[in-house]
C-alpha cells in the first residue's frame, strides 16, 4: 500500500488569492482508521486555511502524542511542524511563540494528551493567554494505546474489553472558561459547516483559542452509550447559534434584526448565510456560558458553537510587553546596546 499522495494536480484547479489550491493545504495520506473523526478535523483545518488564504509557510503546527497528534502530518504539509512529547505541546508552543510571534500557531491534541498527562501544561497555556488555536480531538479514550479510559471518558462507560470507568469526566471547555480562556468553542468532527468557521474565528483570535471537538474513535469508543460516539453526538447536539466567519478585508456592511438570517456576499463572490444570535445568547458573558454548558449537560445535551469570546483579549506578548519584532530576529546590537544604554536603565531604578 502507498501512503504517498500523487503529486499530479489538474492545472485548472481553483486557487485562492495567494495562489494556492486546496490540495496545497493537504498532507500525506492518513493512516488513521477509516472513519476516524480526527481525519474530518484535519479536513476542516485544510478548508479553513485555504478559504482564509493563509500562506502555508506562515503556520506552525504542533502536537503531543496519540492518534490525534499524528494528524499534523495529514494537513498543511508546507507548514512548520513539531510533534512534541505526550502532553507537552503547550510548553514547546510557548517557547516557539516567544521566539517568533509572526507565525500562526495551530496545536492539536487528544483528550489523554490534554486532560491527563498534559493537564498542567494546558492550564498554564490558558493562564498565559498563549496565542494558539488549540484543537482538542476529544474521543473519550486513549485511541493510540488501544482504547483505555481517558479523563474525559463518561463515568460508568466500558472499554471495548469490558472495563468500567469509576471516575467522573473532566469537561475541558468548562475548565477553560473557569481558568479565564479568552475563546472557547465546541463542535463535532462531522459538522464541517459549524467547525470550519469556528476554526477560522479561532485563527483570528489574538490569544488562547480553545476548540473542544468531539471526534469519535470508531475502533475503541463508538458505542451508542458513549457521549463521544457518532450516534450519541448526532442525536444530542445542540448548537448555541449558527455562525459564519467573515475575514478582515474591506468592510462589508449589513443590517438585520436579532434572530433573523441574512445572506451576505463576500469578496471572492461567494455567499455566507449569517444568523444573528438569539437575543438571549451573549458569547461575551463568561458566567452565562458556564451556566449554559452546565444546563445542557444536565439535559444530556452537547452544547456546540462559539461559547465564549473575550474581545479585549491581550495575548502573551502583550502581557509581557515584548518588542514587536520576533525575538529570533533580534541581533547582538539590539540585545546588547552598550554601556550608555545600561547606565540609563540603571538610573531609572535609582
Ligand atoms: C510520557 C508518555 N506516556 C505514555 C505514552 C503512551 N501513549 C501514547 S499515545 C497515548 C494516549 C493517546 O490518547 P489521546 O491523547 O486521547 O489521543 P488519541 O490517540 O485518542 O487520539 C499514550 C498513553 C507516551 N507515548 N508517552
Ligand atoms: S484507534 Fe481510534 S482514534 Fe486511533 S485512528 Fe483508530 S479510530 Fe482514530
PDB file of C-alpha atoms and ligand atoms in Angstrom, residues 38 65-69 85-86 88 109-114 117 137 139-145 148 150 217, ligand 1:
ATOM      1  CA  UNK A  38      -9.699  13.048  13.554  1.00  0.00           C
ATOM      2  CA  UNK A  65       1.470  12.054  21.061  1.00  0.00           C
ATOM      3  CA  UNK A  66      -1.591   9.986  20.105  1.00  0.00           C
ATOM      4  CA  UNK A  67      -3.737   9.270  17.025  1.00  0.00           C
ATOM      5  CA  UNK A  68      -4.924  12.898  17.185  1.00  0.00           C
ATOM      6  CA  UNK A  69      -1.372  14.147  17.473  1.00  0.00           C
ATOM      7  CA  UNK A  85       6.381  14.573  23.913  1.00  0.00           C
ATOM      8  CA  UNK A  86       3.000  13.248  25.167  1.00  0.00           C
ATOM      9  CA  UNK A  88       3.987  18.687  26.425  1.00  0.00           C
ATOM     10  CA  UNK A 109      -4.073  17.282  20.995  1.00  0.00           C
ATOM     11  CA  UNK A 110      -6.058  14.323  22.305  1.00  0.00           C
ATOM     12  CA  UNK A 111      -8.110  14.115  25.477  1.00  0.00           C
ATOM     13  CA  UNK A 112      -5.473  11.830  27.024  1.00  0.00           C
ATOM     14  CA  UNK A 113      -2.780  14.255  25.907  1.00  0.00           C
ATOM     15  CA  UNK A 114      -4.553  17.336  27.329  1.00  0.00           C
ATOM     16  CA  UNK A 117      -0.706  13.757  31.282  1.00  0.00           C
ATOM     17  CA  UNK A 137      -9.776  15.956  19.267  1.00  0.00           C
ATOM     18  CA  UNK A 139     -12.828  10.825  21.701  1.00  0.00           C
ATOM     19  CA  UNK A 140     -13.056   9.935  25.399  1.00  0.00           C
ATOM     20  CA  UNK A 141     -10.346   7.267  25.175  1.00  0.00           C
ATOM     21  CA  UNK A 142      -6.696   6.638  24.511  1.00  0.00           C
ATOM     22  CA  UNK A 143      -7.025   5.642  20.854  1.00  0.00           C
ATOM     23  CA  UNK A 144      -3.368   5.024  20.035  1.00  0.00           C
ATOM     24  CA  UNK A 145      -2.806   2.711  23.022  1.00  0.00           C
ATOM     25  CA  UNK A 148      -8.188   2.724  27.729  1.00  0.00           C
ATOM     26  CA  UNK A 150      -9.112   8.880  29.371  1.00  0.00           C
ATOM     27  CA  UNK A 217     -12.849   6.782  17.819  1.00  0.00           C
TER      28      UNK A 217
HETATM   29  C1  LIG B   1       5.162  10.032  28.542  1.00  0.00           C
HETATM   30  C2  LIG B   1       4.291   9.050  27.795  1.00  0.00           C
HETATM   31  N1  LIG B   1       3.376   8.314  28.470  1.00  0.00           N
HETATM   32  C3  LIG B   1       2.575   7.443  27.809  1.00  0.00           C
HETATM   33  C4  LIG B   1       2.728   7.288  26.460  1.00  0.00           C
HETATM   34  C5  LIG B   1       1.868   6.274  25.750  1.00  0.00           C
HETATM   35  N2  LIG B   1       0.827   6.902  24.968  1.00  0.00           N
HETATM   36  C6  LIG B   1       0.992   7.217  23.683  1.00  0.00           C
HETATM   37  S1  LIG B   1      -0.360   7.874  22.984  1.00  0.00           S
HETATM   38  C7  LIG B   1      -1.212   7.728  24.435  1.00  0.00           C
HETATM   39  C8  LIG B   1      -2.647   8.103  24.560  1.00  0.00           C
HETATM   40  C9  LIG B   1      -3.166   8.969  23.491  1.00  0.00           C
HETATM   41  O1  LIG B   1      -4.512   9.243  23.771  1.00  0.00           O
HETATM   42  P1  LIG B   1      -5.182  10.608  23.381  1.00  0.00           P
HETATM   43  O2  LIG B   1      -4.312  11.750  23.763  1.00  0.00           O
HETATM   44  O3  LIG B   1      -6.550  10.623  23.947  1.00  0.00           O
HETATM   45  O4  LIG B   1      -5.197  10.575  21.807  1.00  0.00           O
HETATM   46  P2  LIG B   1      -5.953   9.612  20.778  1.00  0.00           P
HETATM   47  O5  LIG B   1      -4.956   8.541  20.452  1.00  0.00           O
HETATM   48  O6  LIG B   1      -7.182   9.062  21.441  1.00  0.00           O
HETATM   49  O7  LIG B   1      -6.250  10.495  19.642  1.00  0.00           O
HETATM   50  C10 LIG B   1      -0.418   7.181  25.433  1.00  0.00           C
HETATM   51  C11 LIG B   1      -0.855   6.907  26.812  1.00  0.00           C
HETATM   52  C12 LIG B   1       3.693   8.059  25.783  1.00  0.00           C
HETATM   53  N3  LIG B   1       3.879   7.991  24.480  1.00  0.00           N
HETATM   54  N4  LIG B   1       4.462   8.930  26.482  1.00  0.00           N
END
